PDB file of C-alpha atoms and ligand atoms in Angstrom:
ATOM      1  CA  UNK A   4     102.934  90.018 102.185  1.00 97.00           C
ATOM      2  CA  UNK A   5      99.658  91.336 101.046  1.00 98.00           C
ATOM      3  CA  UNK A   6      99.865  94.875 100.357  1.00 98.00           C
ATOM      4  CA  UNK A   7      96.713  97.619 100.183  1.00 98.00           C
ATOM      5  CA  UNK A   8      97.987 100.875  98.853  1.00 99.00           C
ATOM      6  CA  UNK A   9      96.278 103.863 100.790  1.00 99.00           C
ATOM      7  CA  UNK A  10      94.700 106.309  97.895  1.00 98.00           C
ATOM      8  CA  UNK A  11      94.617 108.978 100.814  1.00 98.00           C
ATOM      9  CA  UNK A  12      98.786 109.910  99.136  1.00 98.00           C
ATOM     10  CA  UNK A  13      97.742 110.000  95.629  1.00 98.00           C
ATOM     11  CA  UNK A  14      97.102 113.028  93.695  1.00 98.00           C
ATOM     12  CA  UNK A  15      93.240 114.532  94.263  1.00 98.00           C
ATOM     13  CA  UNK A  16      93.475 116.400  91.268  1.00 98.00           C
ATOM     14  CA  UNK A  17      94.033 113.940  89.095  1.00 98.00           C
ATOM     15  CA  UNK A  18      93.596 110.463  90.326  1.00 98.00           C
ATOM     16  CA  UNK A  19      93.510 108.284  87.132  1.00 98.00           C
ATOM     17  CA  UNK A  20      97.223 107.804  86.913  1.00 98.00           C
ATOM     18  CA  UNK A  21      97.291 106.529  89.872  1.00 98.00           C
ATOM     19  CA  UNK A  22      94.694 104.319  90.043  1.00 98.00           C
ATOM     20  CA  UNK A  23      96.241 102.785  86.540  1.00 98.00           C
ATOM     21  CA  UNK A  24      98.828 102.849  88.373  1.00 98.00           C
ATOM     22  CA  UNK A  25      97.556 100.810  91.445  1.00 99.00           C
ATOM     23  CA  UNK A  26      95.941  98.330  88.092  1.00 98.00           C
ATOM     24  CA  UNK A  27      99.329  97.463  86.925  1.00 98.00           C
ATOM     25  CA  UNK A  28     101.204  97.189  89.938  1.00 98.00           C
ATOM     26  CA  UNK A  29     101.328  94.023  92.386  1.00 98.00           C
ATOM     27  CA  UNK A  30      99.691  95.442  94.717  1.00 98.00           C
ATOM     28  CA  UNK A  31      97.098  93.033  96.749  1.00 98.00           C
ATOM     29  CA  UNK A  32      93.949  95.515  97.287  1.00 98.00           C
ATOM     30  CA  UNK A  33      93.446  99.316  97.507  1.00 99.00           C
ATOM     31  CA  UNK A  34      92.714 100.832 100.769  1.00 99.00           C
ATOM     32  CA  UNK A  35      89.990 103.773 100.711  1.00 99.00           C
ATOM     33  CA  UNK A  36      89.962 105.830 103.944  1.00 99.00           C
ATOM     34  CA  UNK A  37      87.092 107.651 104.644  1.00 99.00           C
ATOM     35  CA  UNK A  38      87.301 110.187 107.336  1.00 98.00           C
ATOM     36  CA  UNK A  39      84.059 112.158 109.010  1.00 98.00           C
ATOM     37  CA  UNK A  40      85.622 115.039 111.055  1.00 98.00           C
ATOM     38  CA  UNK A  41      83.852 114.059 113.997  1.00 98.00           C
ATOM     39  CA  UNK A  42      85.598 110.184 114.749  1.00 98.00           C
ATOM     40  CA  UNK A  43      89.285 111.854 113.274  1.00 98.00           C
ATOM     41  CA  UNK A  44      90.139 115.083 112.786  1.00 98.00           C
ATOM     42  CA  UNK A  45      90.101 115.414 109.203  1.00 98.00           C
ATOM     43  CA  UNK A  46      87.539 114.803 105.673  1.00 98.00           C
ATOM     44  CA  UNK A  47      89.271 113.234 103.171  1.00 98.00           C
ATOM     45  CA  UNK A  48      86.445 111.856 100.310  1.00 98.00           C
ATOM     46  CA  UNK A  49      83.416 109.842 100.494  1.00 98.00           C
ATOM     47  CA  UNK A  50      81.044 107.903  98.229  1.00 98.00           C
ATOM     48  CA  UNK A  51      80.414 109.632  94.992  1.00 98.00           C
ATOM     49  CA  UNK A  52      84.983 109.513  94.623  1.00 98.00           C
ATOM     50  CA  UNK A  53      84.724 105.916  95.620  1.00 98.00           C
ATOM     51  CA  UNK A  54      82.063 105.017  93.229  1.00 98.00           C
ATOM     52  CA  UNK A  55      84.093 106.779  90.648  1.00 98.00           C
ATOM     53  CA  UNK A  56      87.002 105.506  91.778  1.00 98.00           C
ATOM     54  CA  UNK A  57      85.386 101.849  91.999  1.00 98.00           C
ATOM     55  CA  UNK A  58      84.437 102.138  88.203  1.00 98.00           C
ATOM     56  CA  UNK A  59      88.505 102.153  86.643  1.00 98.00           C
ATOM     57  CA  UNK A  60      89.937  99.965  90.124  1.00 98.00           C
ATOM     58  CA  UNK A  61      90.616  96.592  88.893  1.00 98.00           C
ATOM     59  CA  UNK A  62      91.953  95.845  92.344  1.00 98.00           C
ATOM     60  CA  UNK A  63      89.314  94.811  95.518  1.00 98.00           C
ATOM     61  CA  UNK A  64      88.567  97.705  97.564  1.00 99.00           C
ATOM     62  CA  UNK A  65      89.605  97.556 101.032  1.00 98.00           C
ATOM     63  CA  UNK A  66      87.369 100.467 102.937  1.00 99.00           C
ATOM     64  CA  UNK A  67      88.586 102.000 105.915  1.00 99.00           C
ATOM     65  CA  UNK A  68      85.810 103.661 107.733  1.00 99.00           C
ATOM     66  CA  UNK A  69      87.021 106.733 110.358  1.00 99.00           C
ATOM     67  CA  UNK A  70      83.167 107.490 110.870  1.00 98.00           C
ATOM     68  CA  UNK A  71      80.838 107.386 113.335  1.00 98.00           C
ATOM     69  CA  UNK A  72      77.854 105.117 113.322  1.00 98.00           C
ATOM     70  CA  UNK A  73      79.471 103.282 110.488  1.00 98.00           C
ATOM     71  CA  UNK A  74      76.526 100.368 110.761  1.00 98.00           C
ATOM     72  CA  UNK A  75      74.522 103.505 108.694  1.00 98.00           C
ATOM     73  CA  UNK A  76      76.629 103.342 105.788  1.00 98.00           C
ATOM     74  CA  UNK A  77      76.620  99.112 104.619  1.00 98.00           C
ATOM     75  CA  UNK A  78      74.504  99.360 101.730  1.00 98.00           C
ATOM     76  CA  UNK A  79      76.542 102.111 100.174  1.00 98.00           C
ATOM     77  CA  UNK A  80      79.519 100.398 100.192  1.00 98.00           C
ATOM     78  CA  UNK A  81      77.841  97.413  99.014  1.00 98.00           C
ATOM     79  CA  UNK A  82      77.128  99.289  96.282  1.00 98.00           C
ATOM     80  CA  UNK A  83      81.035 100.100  95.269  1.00 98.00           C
ATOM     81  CA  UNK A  84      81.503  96.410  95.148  1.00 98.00           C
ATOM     82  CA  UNK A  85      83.662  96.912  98.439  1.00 98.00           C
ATOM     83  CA  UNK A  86      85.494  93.309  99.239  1.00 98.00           C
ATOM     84  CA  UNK A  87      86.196  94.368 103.010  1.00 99.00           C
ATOM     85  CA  UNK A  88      84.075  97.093 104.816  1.00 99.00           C
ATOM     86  CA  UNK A  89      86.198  97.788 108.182  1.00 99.00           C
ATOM     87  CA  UNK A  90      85.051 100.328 110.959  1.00 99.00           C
ATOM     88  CA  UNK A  91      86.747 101.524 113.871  1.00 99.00           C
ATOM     89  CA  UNK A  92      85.781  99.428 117.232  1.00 98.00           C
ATOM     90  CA  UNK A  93      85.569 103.001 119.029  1.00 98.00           C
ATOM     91  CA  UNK A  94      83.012 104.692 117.008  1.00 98.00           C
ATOM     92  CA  UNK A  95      80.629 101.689 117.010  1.00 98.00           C
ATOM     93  CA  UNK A  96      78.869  99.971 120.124  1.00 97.00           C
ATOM     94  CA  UNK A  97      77.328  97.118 118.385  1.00 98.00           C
ATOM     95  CA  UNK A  98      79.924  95.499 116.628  1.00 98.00           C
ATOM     96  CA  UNK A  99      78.316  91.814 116.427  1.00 98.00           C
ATOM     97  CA  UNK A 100      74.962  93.093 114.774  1.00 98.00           C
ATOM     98  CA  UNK A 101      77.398  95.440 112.342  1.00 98.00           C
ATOM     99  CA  UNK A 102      79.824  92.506 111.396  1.00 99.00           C
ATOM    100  CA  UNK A 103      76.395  90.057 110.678  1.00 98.00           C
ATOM    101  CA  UNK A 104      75.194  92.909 108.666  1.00 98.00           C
ATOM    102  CA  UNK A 105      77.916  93.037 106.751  1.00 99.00           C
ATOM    103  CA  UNK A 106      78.717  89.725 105.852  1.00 98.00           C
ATOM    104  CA  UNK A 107      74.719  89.674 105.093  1.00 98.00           C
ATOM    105  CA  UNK A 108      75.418  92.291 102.267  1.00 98.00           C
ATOM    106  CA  UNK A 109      77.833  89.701 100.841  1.00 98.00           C
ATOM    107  CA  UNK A 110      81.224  91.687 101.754  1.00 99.00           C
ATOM    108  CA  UNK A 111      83.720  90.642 103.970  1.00 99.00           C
ATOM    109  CA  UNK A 112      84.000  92.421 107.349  1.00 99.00           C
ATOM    110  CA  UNK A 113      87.040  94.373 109.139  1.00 99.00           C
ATOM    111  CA  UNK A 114      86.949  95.649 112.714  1.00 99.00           C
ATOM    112  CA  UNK A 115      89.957  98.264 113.436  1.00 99.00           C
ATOM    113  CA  UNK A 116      91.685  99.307 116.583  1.00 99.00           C
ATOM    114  CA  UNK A 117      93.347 103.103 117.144  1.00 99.00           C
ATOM    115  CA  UNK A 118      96.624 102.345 118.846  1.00 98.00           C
ATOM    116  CA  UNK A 119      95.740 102.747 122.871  1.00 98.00           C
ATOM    117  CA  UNK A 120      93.155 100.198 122.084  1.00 98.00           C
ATOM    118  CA  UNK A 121      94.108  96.908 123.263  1.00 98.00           C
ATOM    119  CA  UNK A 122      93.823  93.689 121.271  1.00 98.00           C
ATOM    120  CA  UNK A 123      91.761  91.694 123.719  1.00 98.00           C
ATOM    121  CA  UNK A 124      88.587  94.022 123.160  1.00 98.00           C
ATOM    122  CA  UNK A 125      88.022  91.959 120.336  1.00 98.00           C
ATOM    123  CA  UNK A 126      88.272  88.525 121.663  1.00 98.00           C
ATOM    124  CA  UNK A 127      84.646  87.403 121.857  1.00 98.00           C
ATOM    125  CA  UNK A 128      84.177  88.624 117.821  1.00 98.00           C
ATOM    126  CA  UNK A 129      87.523  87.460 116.589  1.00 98.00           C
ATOM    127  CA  UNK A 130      85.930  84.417 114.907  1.00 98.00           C
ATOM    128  CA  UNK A 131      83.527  86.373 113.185  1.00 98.00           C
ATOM    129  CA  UNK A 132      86.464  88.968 111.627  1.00 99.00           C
ATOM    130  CA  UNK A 133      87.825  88.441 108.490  1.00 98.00           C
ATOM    131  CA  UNK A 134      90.168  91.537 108.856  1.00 98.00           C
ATOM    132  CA  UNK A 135      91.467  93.357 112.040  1.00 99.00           C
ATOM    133  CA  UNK A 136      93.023  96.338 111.134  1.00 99.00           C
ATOM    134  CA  UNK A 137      95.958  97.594 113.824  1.00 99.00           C
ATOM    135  CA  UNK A 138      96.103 101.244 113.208  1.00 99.00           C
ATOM    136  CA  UNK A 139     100.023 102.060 113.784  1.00 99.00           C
ATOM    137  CA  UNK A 140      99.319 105.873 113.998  1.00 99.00           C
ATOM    138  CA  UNK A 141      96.346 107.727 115.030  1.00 98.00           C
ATOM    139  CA  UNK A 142      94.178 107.899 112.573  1.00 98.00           C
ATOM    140  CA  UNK A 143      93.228 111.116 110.331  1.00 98.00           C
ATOM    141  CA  UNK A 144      96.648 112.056 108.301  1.00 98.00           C
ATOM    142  CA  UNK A 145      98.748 110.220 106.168  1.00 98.00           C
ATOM    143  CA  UNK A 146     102.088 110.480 106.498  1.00 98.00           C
ATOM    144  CA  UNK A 147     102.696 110.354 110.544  1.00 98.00           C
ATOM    145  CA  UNK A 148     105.680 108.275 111.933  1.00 98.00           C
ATOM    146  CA  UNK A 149     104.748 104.796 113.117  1.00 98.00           C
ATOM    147  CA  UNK A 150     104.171 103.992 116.348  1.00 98.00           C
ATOM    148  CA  UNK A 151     106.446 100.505 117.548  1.00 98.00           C
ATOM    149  CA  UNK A 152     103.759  99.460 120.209  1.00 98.00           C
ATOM    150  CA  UNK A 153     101.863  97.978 117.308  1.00 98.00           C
ATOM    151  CA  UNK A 154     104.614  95.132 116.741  1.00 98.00           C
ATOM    152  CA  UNK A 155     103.640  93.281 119.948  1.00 98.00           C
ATOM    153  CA  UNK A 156      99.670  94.043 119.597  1.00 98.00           C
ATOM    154  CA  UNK A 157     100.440  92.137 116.266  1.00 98.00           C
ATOM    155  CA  UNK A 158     101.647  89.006 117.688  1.00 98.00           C
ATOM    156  CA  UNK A 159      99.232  89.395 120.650  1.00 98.00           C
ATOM    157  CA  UNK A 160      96.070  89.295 117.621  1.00 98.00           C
ATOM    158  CA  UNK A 161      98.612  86.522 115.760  1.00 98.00           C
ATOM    159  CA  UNK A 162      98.246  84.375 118.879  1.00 98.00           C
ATOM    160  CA  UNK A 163      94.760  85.668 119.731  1.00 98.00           C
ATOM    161  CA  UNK A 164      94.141  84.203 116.236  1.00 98.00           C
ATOM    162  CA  UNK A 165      95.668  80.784 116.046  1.00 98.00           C
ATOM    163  CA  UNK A 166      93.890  80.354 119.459  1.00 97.00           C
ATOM    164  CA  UNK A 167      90.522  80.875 118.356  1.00 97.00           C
ATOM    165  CA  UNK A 168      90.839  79.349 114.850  1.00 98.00           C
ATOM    166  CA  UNK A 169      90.143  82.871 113.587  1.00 98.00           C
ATOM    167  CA  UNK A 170      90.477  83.494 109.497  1.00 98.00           C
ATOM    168  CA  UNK A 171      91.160  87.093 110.274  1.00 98.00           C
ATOM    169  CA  UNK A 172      94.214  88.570 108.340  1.00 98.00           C
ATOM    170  CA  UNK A 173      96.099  90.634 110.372  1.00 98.00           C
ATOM    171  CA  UNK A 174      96.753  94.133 108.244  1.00 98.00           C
ATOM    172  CA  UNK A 175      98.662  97.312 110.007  1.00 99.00           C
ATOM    173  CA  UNK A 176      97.905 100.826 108.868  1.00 99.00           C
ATOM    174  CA  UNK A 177     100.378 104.073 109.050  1.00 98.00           C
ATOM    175  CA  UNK A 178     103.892 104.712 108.706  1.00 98.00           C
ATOM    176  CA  UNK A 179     104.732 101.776 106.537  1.00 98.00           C
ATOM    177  CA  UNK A 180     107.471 101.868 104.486  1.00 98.00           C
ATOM    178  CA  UNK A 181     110.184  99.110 103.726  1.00 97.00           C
ATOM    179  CA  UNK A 182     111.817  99.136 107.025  1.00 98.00           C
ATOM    180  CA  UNK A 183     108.727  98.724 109.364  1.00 98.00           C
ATOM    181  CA  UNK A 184     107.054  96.459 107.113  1.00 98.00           C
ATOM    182  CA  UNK A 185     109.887  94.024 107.755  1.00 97.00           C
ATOM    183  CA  UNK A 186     109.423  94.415 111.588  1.00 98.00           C
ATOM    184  CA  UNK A 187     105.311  93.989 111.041  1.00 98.00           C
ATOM    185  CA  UNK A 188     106.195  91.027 108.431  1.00 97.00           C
ATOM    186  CA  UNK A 189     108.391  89.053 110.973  1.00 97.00           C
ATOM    187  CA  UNK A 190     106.046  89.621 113.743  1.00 97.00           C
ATOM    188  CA  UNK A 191     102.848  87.882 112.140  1.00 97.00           C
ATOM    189  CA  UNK A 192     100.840  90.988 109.699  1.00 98.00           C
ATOM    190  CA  UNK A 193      99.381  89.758 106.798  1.00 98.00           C
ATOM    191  CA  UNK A 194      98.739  92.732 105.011  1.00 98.00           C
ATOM    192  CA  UNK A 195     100.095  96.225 105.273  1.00 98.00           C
ATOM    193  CA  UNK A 196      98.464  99.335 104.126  1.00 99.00           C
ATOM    194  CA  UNK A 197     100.926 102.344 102.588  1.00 98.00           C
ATOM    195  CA  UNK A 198      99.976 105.989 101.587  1.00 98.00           C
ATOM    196  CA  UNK A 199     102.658 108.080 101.928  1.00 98.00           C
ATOM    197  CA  UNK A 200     105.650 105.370 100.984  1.00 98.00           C
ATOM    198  CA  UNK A 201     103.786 104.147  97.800  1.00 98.00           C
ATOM    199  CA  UNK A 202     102.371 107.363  96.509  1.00 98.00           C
ATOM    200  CA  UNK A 203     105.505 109.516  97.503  1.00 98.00           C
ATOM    201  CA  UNK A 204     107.841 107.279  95.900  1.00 98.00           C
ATOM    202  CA  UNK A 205     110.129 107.873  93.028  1.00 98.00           C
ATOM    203  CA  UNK A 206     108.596 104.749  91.300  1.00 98.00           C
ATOM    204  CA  UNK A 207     105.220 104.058  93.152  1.00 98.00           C
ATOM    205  CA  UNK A 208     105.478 100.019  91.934  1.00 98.00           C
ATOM    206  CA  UNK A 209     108.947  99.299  92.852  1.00 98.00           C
ATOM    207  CA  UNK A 210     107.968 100.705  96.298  1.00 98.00           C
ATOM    208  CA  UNK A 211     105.062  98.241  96.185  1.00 98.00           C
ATOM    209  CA  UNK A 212     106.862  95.353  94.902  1.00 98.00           C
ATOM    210  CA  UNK A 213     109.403  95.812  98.256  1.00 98.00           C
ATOM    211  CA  UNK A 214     106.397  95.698 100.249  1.00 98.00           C
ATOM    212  CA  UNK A 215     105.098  92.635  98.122  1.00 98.00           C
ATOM    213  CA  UNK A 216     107.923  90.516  98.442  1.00 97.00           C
ATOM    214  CA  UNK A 217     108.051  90.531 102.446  1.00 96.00           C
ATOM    215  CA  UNK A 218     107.841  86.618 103.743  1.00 90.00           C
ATOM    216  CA  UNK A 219     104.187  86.854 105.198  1.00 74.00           C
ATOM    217  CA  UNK A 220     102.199  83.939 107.992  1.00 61.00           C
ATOM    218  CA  UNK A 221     105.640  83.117 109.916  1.00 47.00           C
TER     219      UNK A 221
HETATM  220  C1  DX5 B  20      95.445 107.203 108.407  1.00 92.28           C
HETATM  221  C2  DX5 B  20      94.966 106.284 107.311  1.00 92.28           C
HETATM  222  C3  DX5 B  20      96.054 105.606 106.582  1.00 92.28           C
HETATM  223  C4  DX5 B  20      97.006 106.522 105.880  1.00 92.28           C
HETATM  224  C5  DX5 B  20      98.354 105.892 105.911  1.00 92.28           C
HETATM  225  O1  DX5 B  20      94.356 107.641 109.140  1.00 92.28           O
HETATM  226  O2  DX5 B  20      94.119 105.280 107.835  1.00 92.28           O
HETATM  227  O3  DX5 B  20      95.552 104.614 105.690  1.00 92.28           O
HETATM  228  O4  DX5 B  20      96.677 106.784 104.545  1.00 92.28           O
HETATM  229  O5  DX5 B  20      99.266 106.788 105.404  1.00 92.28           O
HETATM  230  P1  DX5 B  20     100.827 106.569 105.561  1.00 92.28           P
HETATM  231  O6  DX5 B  20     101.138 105.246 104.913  1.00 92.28           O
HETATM  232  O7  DX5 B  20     101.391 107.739 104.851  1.00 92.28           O
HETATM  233  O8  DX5 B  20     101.110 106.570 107.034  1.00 92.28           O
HETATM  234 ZN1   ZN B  21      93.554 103.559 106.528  1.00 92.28          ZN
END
């Protein structure tokens, strides 16, 4: 399993640890979630912390976008060096001219569902994804418990998937910890993200190496 450790659990005050932390560990990516107050219900950081944040990362940044019109933002997160840009399918209308402008800014491109969204809303761009990101709580707060519908939306976007010859990895977001990233490995995800279980764990890279060493592509 591919694992993208969610910065929104680390420590705010002082997040170099933890971003050494996140450079030492096994740990696949690291997931940046950047919330507007107007798409979610919260404001967690923006661009000048990423760009920071970008500078001691050794891992590829995996940006989660809770904004509106996220199609305005490309170019600065370009400019962190952002492998995967993904935005939420609700808070943008054109999703085909967003996904071409972000693969033309040379990153890879993400398209993310909230959890009443079904998977089949994205079945005339799923060749075009490189990430779809199943959000297994609502979005805005680490932390919240996961929601179980998202085990069959996986293996509805797993089938979706192999049907279409899709490269889109699969990657589930929210209330991942050991015991539901089993569930989420044996039902098709590629990657998970984790806040809350990595960052609130006794030993952070343990936590990420029992997330690591889930069998992933069943
Ligand atoms: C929620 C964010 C998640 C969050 C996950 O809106 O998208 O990435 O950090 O936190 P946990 O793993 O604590 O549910
Ligand atoms: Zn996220």
């Amino acid at each position: 399993m591919k694992v993208s450790p969610s910065l929104l659990s680390a420590n705010f005050a002082n997040l170099t640890p933890d971003i050494e932390m996140i450079n030492r560990s096994e740990c696949d990516f690291l997931h940046l979630d950047v919330m507007d107050g107007v798409f979610v219900p919260n404001i967690s950081f923006g661009f000048p912390v990423m760009k920071a944040v970008s500078k001691i990362c050794t891992k590829p940044l995996d940006v989660h976008l809770m904004i509106v019109e996220p199609q305005n933002w490309i170019s600065q997160v370009r400019d962190i060096n952002a492998e995967y840009m993904v935005f939420h399918q609700e808070a943008c209308t054109h999703i085909h001219r967003t996904v071409q402008a972000i693969h033309n800014a040379g990153m890879k491109a993400g398209v993310s569902l909230c959890p009443a969204t079904p998977v089949n809303t994205l079945e005339d761009i799923i060749g075009d994804l490189d990430q779809v990101l199943l959000m297994s709580v609502n979005p805005g707060f680490g932390g919240q418990p996961f929601i179980p519908q998202v085990i069959e939306k996986v293996k509805k976007l797993k089938r979706l998937i192999i049907e279409s010859g899709s490269k889109a990895l699969i990657n589930v977001d929210g209330g991942v910890n050991a015991e539901t990233g089993a569930m989420l490995s044996e039902a098709g995800a590629d990657i998970v993200v984790a806040g809350s279980y990595v960052f609130g764990a006794a030993d952070p890279e343990e936590a990420i190496r029992s997330l690591k060493n889930l069998p992933s592509r069943i």
